[in-house]
XYZ file of C-alpha atoms in Angstrom:
586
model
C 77.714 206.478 -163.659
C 74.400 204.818 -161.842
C 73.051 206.798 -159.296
C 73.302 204.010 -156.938
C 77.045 203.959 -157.442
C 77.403 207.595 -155.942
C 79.025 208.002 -152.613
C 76.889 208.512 -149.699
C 78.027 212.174 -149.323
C 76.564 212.575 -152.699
C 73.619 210.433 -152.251
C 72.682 212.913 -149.110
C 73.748 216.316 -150.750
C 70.785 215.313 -153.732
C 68.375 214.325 -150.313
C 69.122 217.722 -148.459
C 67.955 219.652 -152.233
C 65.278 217.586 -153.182
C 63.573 217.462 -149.422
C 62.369 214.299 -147.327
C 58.972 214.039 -148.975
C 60.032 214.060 -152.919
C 62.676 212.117 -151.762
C 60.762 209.536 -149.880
C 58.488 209.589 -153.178
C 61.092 209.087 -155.231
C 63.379 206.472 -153.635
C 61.345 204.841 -151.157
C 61.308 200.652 -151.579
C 63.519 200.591 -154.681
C 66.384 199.390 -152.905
C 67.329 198.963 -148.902
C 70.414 201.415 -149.157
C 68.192 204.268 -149.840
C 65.529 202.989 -147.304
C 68.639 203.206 -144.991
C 70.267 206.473 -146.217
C 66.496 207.951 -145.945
C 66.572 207.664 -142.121
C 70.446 208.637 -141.282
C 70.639 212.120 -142.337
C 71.748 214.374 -139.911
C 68.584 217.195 -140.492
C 64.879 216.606 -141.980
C 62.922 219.244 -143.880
C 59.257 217.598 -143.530
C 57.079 219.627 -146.091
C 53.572 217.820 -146.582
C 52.156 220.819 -148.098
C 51.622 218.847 -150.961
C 51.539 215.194 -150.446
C 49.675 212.230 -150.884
C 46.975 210.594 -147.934
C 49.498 206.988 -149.071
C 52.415 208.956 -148.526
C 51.750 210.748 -145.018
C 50.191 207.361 -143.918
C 53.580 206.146 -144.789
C 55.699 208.670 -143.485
C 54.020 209.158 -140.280
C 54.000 205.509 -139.066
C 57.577 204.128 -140.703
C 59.695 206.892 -141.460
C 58.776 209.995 -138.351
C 59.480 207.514 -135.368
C 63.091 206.493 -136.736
C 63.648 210.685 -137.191
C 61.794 212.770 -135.109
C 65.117 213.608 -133.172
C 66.592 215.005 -136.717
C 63.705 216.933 -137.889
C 64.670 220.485 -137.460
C 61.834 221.983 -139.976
C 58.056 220.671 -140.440
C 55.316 222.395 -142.544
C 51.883 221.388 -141.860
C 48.842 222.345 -144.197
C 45.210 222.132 -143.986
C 43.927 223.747 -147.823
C 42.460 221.815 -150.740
C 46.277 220.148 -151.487
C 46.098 218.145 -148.029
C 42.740 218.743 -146.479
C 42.387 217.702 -142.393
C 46.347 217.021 -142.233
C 46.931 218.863 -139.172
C 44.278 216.666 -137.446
C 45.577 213.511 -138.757
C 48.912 214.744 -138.033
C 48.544 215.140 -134.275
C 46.107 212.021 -134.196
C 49.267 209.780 -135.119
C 49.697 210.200 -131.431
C 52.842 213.140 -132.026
C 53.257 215.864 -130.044
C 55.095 218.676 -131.719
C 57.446 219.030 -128.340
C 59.085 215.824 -128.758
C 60.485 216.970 -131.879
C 62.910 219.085 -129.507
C 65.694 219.694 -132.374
C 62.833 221.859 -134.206
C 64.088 224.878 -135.383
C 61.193 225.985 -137.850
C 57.547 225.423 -138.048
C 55.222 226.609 -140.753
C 51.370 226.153 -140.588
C 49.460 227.168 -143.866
C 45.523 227.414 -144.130
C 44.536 225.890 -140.513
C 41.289 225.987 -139.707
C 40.585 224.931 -136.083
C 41.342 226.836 -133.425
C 41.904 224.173 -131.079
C 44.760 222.712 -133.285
C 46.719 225.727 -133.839
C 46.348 226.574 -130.056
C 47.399 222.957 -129.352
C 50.740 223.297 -132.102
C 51.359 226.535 -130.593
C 51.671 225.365 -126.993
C 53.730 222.349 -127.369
C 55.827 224.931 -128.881
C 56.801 226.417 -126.045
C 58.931 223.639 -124.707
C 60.794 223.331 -127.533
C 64.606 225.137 -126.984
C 65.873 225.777 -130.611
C 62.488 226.942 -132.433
C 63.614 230.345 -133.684
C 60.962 230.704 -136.753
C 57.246 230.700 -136.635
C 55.019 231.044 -139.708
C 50.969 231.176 -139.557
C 50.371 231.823 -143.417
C 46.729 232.210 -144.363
C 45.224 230.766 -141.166
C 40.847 230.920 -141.296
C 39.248 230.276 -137.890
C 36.657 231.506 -135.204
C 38.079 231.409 -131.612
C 36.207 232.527 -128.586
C 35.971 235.809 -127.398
C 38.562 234.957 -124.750
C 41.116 233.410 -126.444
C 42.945 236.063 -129.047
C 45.379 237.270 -125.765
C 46.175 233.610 -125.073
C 47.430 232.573 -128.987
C 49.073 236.144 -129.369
C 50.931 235.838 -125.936
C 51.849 232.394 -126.327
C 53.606 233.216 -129.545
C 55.155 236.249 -127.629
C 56.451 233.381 -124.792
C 58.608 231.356 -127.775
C 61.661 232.695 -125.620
C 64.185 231.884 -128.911
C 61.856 233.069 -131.505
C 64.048 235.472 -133.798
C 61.851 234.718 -137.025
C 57.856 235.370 -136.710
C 55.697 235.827 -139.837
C 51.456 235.835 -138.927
C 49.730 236.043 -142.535
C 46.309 236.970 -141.229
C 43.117 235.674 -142.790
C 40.835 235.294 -139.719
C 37.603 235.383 -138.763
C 38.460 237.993 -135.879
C 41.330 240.131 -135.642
C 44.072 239.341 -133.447
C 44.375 242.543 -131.893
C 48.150 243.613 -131.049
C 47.025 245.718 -128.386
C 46.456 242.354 -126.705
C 50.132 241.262 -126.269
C 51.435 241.053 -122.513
C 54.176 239.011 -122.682
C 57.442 240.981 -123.495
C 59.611 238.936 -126.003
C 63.397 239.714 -126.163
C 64.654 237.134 -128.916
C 62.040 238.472 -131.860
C 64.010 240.548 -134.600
C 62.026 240.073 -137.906
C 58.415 240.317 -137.293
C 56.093 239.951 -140.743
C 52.891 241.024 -140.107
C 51.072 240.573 -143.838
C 47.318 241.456 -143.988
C 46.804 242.900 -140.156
C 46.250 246.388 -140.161
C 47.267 248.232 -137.327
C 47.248 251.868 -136.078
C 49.847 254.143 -134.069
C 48.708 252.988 -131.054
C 48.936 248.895 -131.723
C 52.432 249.645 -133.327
C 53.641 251.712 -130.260
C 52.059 248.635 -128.109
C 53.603 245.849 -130.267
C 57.298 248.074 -130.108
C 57.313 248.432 -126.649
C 56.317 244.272 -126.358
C 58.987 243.769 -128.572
C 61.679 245.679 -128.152
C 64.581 243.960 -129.971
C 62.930 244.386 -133.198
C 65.670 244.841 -136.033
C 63.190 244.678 -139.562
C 59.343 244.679 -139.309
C 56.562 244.596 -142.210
C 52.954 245.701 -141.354
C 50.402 247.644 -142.911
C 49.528 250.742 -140.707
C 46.187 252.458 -140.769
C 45.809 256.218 -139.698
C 43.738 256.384 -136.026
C 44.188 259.679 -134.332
C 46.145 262.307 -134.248
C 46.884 261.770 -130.333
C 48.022 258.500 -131.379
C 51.822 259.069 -132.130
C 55.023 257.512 -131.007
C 56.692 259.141 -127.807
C 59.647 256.675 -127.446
C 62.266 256.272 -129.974
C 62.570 252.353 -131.262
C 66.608 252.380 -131.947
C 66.826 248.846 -132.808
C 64.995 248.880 -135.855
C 67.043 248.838 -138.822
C 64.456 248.128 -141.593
C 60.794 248.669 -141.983
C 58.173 247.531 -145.524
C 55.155 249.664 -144.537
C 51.722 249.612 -146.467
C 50.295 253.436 -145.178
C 46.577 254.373 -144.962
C 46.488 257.478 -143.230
C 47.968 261.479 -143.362
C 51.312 262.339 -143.880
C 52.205 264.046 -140.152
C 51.725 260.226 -138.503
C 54.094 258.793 -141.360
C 56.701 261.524 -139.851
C 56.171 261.331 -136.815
C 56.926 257.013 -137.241
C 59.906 257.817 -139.020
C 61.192 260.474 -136.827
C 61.090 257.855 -134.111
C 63.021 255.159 -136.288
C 66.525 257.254 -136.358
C 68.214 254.211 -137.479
C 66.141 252.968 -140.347
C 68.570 252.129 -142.935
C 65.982 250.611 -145.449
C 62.762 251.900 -145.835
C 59.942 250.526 -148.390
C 56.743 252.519 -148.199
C 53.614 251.932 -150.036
C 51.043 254.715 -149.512
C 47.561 255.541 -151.018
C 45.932 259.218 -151.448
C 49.059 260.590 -149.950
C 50.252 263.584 -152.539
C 53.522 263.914 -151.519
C 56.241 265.571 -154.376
C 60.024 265.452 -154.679
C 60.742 268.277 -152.790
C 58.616 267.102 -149.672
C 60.009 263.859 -149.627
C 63.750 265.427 -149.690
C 62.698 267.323 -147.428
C 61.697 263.869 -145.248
C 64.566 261.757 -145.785
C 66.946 264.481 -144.637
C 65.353 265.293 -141.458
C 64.019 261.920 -140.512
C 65.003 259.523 -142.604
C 69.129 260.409 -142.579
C 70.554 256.819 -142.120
C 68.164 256.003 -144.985
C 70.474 254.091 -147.629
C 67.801 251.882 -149.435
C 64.519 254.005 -150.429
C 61.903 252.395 -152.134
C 58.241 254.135 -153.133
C 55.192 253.689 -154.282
C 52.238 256.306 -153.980
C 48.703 255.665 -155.292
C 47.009 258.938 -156.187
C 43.852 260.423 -157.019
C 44.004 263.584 -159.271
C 40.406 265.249 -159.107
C 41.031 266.684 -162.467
C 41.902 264.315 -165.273
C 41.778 267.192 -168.050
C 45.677 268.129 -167.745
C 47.271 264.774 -166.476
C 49.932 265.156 -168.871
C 51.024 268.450 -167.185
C 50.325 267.573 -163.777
C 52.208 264.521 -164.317
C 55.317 266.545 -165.891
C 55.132 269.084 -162.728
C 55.177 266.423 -160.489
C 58.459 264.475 -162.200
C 59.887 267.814 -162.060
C 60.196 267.943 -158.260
C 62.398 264.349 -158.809
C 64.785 265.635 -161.108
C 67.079 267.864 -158.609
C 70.421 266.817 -157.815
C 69.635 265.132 -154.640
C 67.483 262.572 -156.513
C 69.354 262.637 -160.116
C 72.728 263.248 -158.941
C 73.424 261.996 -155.227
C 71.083 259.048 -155.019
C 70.401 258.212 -158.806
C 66.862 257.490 -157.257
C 64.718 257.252 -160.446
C 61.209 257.445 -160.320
C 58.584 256.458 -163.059
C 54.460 257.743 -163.073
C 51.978 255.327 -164.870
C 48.303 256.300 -165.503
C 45.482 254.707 -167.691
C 43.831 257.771 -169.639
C 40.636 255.749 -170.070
C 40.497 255.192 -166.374
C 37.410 256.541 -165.044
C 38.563 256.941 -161.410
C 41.631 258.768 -162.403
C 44.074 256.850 -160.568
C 48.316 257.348 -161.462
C 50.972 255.335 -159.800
C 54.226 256.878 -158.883
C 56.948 254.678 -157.759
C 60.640 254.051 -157.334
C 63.411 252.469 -159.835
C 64.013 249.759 -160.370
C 59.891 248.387 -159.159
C 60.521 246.095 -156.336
C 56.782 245.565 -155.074
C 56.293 241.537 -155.135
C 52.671 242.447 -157.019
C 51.749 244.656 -160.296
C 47.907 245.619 -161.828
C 48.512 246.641 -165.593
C 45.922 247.928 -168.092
C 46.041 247.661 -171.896
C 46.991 251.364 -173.585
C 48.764 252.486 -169.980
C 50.928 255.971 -170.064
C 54.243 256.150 -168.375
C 56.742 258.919 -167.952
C 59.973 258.381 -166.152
C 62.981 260.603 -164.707
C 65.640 258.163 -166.108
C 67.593 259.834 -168.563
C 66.872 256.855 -171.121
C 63.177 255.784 -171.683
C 64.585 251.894 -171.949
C 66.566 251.727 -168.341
C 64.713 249.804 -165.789
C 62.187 248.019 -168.123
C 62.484 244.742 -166.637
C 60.483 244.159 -163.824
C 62.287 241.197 -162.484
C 60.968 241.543 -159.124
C 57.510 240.835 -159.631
C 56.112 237.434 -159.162
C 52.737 238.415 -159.495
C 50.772 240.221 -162.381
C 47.087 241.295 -163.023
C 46.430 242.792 -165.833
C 42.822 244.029 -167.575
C 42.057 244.638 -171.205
C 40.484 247.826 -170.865
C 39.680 248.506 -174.818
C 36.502 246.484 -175.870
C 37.927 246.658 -179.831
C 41.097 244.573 -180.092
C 42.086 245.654 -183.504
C 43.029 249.082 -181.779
C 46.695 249.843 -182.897
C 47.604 250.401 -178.917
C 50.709 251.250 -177.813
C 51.822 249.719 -175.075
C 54.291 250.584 -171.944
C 57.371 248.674 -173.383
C 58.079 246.774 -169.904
C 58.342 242.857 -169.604
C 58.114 240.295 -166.761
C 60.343 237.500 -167.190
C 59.350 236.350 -163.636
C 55.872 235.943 -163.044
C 54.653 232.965 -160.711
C 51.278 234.067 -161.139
C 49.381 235.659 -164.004
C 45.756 237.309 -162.748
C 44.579 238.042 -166.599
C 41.173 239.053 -168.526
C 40.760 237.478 -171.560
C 40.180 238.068 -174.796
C 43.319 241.008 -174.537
C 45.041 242.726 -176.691
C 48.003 240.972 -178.949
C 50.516 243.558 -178.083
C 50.576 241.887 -174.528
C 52.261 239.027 -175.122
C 55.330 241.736 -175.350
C 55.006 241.816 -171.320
C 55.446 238.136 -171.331
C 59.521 237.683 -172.136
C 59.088 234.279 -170.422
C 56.507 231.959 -169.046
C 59.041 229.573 -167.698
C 58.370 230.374 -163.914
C 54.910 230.572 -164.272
C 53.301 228.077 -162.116
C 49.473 229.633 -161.368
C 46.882 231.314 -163.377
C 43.507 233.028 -162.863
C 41.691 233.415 -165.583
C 38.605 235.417 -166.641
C 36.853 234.327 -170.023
C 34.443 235.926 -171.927
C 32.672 233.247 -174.341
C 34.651 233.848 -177.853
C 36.916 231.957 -180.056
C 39.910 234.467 -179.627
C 39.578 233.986 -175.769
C 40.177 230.502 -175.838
C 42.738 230.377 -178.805
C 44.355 232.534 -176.502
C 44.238 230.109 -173.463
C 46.011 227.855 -175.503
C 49.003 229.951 -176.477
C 49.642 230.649 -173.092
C 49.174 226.965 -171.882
C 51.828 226.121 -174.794
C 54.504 228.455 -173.255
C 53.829 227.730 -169.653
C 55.669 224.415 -169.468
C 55.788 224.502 -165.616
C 52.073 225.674 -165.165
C 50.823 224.164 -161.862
C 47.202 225.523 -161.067
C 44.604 226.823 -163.622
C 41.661 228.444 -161.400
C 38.882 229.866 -163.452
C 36.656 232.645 -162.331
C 32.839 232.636 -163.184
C 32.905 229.222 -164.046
C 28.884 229.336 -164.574
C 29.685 231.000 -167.964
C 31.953 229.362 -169.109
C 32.140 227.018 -172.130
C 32.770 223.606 -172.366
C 35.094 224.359 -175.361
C 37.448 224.978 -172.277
C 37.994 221.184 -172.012
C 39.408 220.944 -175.425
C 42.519 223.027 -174.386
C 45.204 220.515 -173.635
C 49.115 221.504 -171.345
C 50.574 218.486 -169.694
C 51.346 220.072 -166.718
C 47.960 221.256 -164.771
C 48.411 219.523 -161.815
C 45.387 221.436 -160.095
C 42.094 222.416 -161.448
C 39.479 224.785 -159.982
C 36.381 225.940 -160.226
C 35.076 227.459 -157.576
C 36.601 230.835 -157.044
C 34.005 233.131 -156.213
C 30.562 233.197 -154.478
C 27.979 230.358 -155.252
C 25.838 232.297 -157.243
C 28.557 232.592 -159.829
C 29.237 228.708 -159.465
C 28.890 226.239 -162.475
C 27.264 222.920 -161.148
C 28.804 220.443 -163.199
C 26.265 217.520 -164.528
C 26.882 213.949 -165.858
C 27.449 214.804 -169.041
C 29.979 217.648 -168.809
C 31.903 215.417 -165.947
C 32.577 212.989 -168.736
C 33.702 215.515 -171.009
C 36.246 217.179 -167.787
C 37.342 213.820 -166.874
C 38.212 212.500 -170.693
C 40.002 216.020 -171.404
C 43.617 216.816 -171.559
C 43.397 219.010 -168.603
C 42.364 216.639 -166.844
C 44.910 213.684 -167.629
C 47.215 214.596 -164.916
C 44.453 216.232 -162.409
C 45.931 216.053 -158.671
C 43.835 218.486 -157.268
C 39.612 219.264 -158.670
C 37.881 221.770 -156.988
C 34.501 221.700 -158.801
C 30.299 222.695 -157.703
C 28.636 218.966 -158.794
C 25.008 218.511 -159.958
C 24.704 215.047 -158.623
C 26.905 212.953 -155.696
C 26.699 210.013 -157.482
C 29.716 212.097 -159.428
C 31.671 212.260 -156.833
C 32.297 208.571 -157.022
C 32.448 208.483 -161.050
C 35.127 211.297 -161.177
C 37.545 209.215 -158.307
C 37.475 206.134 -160.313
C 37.531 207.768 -163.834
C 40.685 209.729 -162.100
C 43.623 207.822 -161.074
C 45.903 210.708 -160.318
C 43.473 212.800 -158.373
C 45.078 212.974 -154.985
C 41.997 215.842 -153.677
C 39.163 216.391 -154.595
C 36.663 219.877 -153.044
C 33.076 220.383 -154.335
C 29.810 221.705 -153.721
C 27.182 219.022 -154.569
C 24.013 220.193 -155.285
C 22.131 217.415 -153.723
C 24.164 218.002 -150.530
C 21.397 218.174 -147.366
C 23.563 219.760 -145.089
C 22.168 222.172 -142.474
C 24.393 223.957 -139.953
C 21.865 223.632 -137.404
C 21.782 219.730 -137.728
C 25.656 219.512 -138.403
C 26.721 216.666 -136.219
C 28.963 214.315 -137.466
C 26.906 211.254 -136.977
C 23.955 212.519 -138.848
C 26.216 213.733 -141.691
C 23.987 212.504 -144.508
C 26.300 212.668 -147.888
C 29.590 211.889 -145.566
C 28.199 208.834 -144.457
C 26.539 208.280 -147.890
C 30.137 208.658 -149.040
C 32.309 206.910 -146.604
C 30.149 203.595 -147.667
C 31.144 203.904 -151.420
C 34.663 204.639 -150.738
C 37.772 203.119 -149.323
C 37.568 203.674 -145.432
C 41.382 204.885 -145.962
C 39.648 208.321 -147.554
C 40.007 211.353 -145.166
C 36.232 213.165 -145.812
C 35.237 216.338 -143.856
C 33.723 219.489 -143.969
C 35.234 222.763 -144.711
C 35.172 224.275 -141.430
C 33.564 228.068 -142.394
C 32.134 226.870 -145.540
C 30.501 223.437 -144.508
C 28.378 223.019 -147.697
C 32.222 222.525 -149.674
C 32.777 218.712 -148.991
C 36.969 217.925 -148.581
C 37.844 214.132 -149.751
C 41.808 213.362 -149.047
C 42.424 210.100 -151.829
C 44.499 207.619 -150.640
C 45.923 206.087 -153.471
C 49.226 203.998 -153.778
C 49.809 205.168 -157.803
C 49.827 208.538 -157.234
């Protein structure tokens, strides 16, 4: 059967998976039934975190007029995928209150102030928005204005879902909420540390919480809960701080029913935790751990490992629960640092060293060897001779998103790596040897979904890195750490980049340049690039002579390219140039 025989019912069911914007690039203009089926579904998922300029253009003036009654979730973006789309999207003349049927709204990477503030207050008139998401958000805001954005969040009167994935210039300080909100019940608080006292605040501003995630810092000792939160069902804690606060949070949360607790320098055994979880903790059904520790004397880990398993090997944690725990430690580590955590791991991120010693409670060394919670992995070669007959923790990942890895390593890691089917971002450390790149390679041949290749300390690296070939690096970058470590990239090697395999499909370059004059070269040479971010050497730029209309290489660049080009200025980092590529093939 053609697909344009299916039924409408079918036609929309393959719409709602795939999403407005694939769809739209997919099916927009190859016949008039799917130009009309595009604009009479019944809901609209508008995700431009990853679009072209020639498809938002396209969107925003044909498509968001005929459906801006239907859209019920919108994700706007302002990183190197879709630089400046906020702005553009709110200089189409849109408000975000007229899409009133919005139930979700997710803004990643913003970088003004002024636009989130602007997003966030249209907001309020909107009756069925019940999720809010600021991921990754990097902006200065006056002194005066942290209490107004935190409190007109707290005003979204049928807000049940709020995540704020804090990156900021400034803290947004919890302490400054004053507007009590009764709808919130998951509150995600990732990267904003907080002590007793901002919790106690936040709690008592928020008093419907049901599940919360935060990472709490220890203030002092005066700063404890008094008032028992009884709404609050589940709580994933990062802990900095002594063990009489943790108690004192938990003894306060009598209805906690899952609890997952990451902690650092917090020695805490079997018997003390029993001891917790029966006195505080009762309702506790889900308990998951990890504890980072710090044992002074590295001489007897073995031993001081096996007394510590000991106190998780009663019949409460054996017998009762069948609560497992497992102790890693690299013997070669130098700051004598051991991991104990919960079975099976279900922390989103793992760090792994070559030649790492583990000891578990399970009563077979193989249960629980499949870490298939983790989507994210760093791992270090920490022997300098790779012939070294290690042997390695027998675990595996079969599904990482994104590998954070050191190479040349050690062959017996590739045992970690059961699949590389989900992997869809790398970082990647080189040092300057044949084995490093043949080893590249292998893993670009198994990653067949591989996405974004970023590689750190770019300044060293070989060009031999441009003979590597995958045919599905979508994104390539080059600037990952400060600009002394930054590789400027001259004529000659921009021929080689743009000419290479890993380059072919190129979407996204993120590259220091030696010359402008390759800015133009590399759009032109490129016909999928979609973004392009750089330093350029040559760039004249000045924050104390930053207007626009003396903007030397924008103007310099706005006359060489199509006036159809979005080109601005990283907002924090205004020597990294931002060109949005509006072109129709891509």
């Amino acid at each position: 059967m053609y697909f344009e025989n299916l039924a409408n019912e079918v036609i929309f069911d393959i719409f709602k998976y795939l999403g407005f914007i694939n769809c739209h690039h997919a099916f927009h203009n190859i016949m008039s039934r799917l130009n009309r089926l595009l604009v009479n579904q019944h809901s609209y998922n508008l995700d431009f975190r990853n679009v072209s300029k020639y498809a938002f253009d396209n969107i925003c003036q044909q498509y968001i007029p005929l459906i801006s009654h239907q859209i019920t979730s919108l994700h706007l973006s302002d990183n190197e995928e879709t630089p400046n789309l906020p702005k553009l999207f709110l200089l189409q003349n849109f408000s975000i209150n007229q899409f009133f049927r919005l139930q979700s709204i997710s803004l990643y990477s913003i970088q003004s102030f002024d636009i989130l503030h602007q997003i966030i207050t249209h907001c309020n008139n909107l009756l069925f928005l019940t999720h809010l998401n600021l991921i990754r958000c990097n902006f200065y805001y006056p002194d005066n204005e942290p209490r107004c954005l935190i409190d007109d969040i707290w005003r979204l009167s049928k807000l049940t879902h709020c995540s704020l994935h804090q990156n900021i210039s400034r803290k947004i300080q919890l302490t400054n909420i004053s507007v009590r909100n009764l709808s919130m019940k998951y509150l995600v608080l990732e990267n904003i540390t907080c002590d007793m006292k901002s919790l106690s605040h936040l709690l008592q501003y928020t008093p419907c919480l049901q599940r919360i995630t935060l990472k709490l810092i220890y203030g002092f000792p005066n700063q404890q809960l008094s008032t028992p939160f009884l709404s609050i069902t589940s709580l994933k804690l990062v802990y900095h701080g002594h063990i009489d606060i943790l108690i004192n949070l938990f003894q306060n949360t009598p209805n906690l029913i899952s609890l997952t607790l990451e902690t650092s320098d917090i020695y805490c055994d079997g018997y003390q935790w029993k001891k917790i979880l029966m006195n505080s903790l009762y309702n506790c059904k889900i308990f998951r751990l990890k504890m980072n520790l710090h044992f002074h004397n590295y001489d007897n880990i073995n031993e001081q490992v096996d007394e510590l398993l000991e106190t998780f090997r009663t019949s409460f944690w054996i017998e009762e629960h069948q609560w497992f725990v497992r102790c890693d430690w690299n013997p070669s580590n130098l700051f004598h640092h051991l991991t104990l955590y919960t079975l099976p791991y279900t922390f989103k991120d793992c760090f792994n060293f070559d030649a790492i010693s583990s000891k578990s409670t399970c009563p077979n060394d193989i249960d629980y060897c499949s870490y298939d919670h983790v989507p994210i992995l760093s791992y270090i070669n920490s022997e300098t001779d790779l012939t070294n007959n290690l042997s390695l923790f027998s675990v595996h990942f079969p599904n990482i998103h994104h590998l954070n890895i050191h190479f040349p390593f050690h062959d017996n890691f590739w045992s970690y790596l059961s699949s590389l089917k989900r992997l869809t971002s790398i970082e990647v450390r080189l040092l300057h040897t044949d084995i490093a790149y043949f080893q590249l390679q292998k893993l670009l041949n198994q990653a067949c979904h591989l996405y974004s290749l970023t590689i750190h300390y770019s300044k060293n690296v070989s060009m031999i890195l441009f003979t590597l070939t995958s045919s599905s690096i979508r994104r390539l970058d080059f600037i990952a750490e400060s600009i002394s470590c930054l590789r400027y990239f001259n004529h000659d090697e921009c021929d080689i980049l743009k000419h290479s395999s890993l380059a072919r499909h190129c979407e996204i370059l993120i590259i220091g340049l030696e010359n402008r004059l390759s800015i133009v070269n590399l759009i032109k040479a490129m016909p999928t690039l979609r973004s392009l971010i750089c330093y350029c050497k040559d760039d004249q730029y000045t924050t104390w002579n930053s207007s626009s209309v003396d903007d030397e290489l924008i103007e310099w660049l706005r006359i060489r390219l199509p006036l159809t080009y979005e080109i601005s200025r990283n907002e924090k980092q205004t020597h990294l140039l931002r060109l949005w590529i509006d072109q129709k093939n891509i």
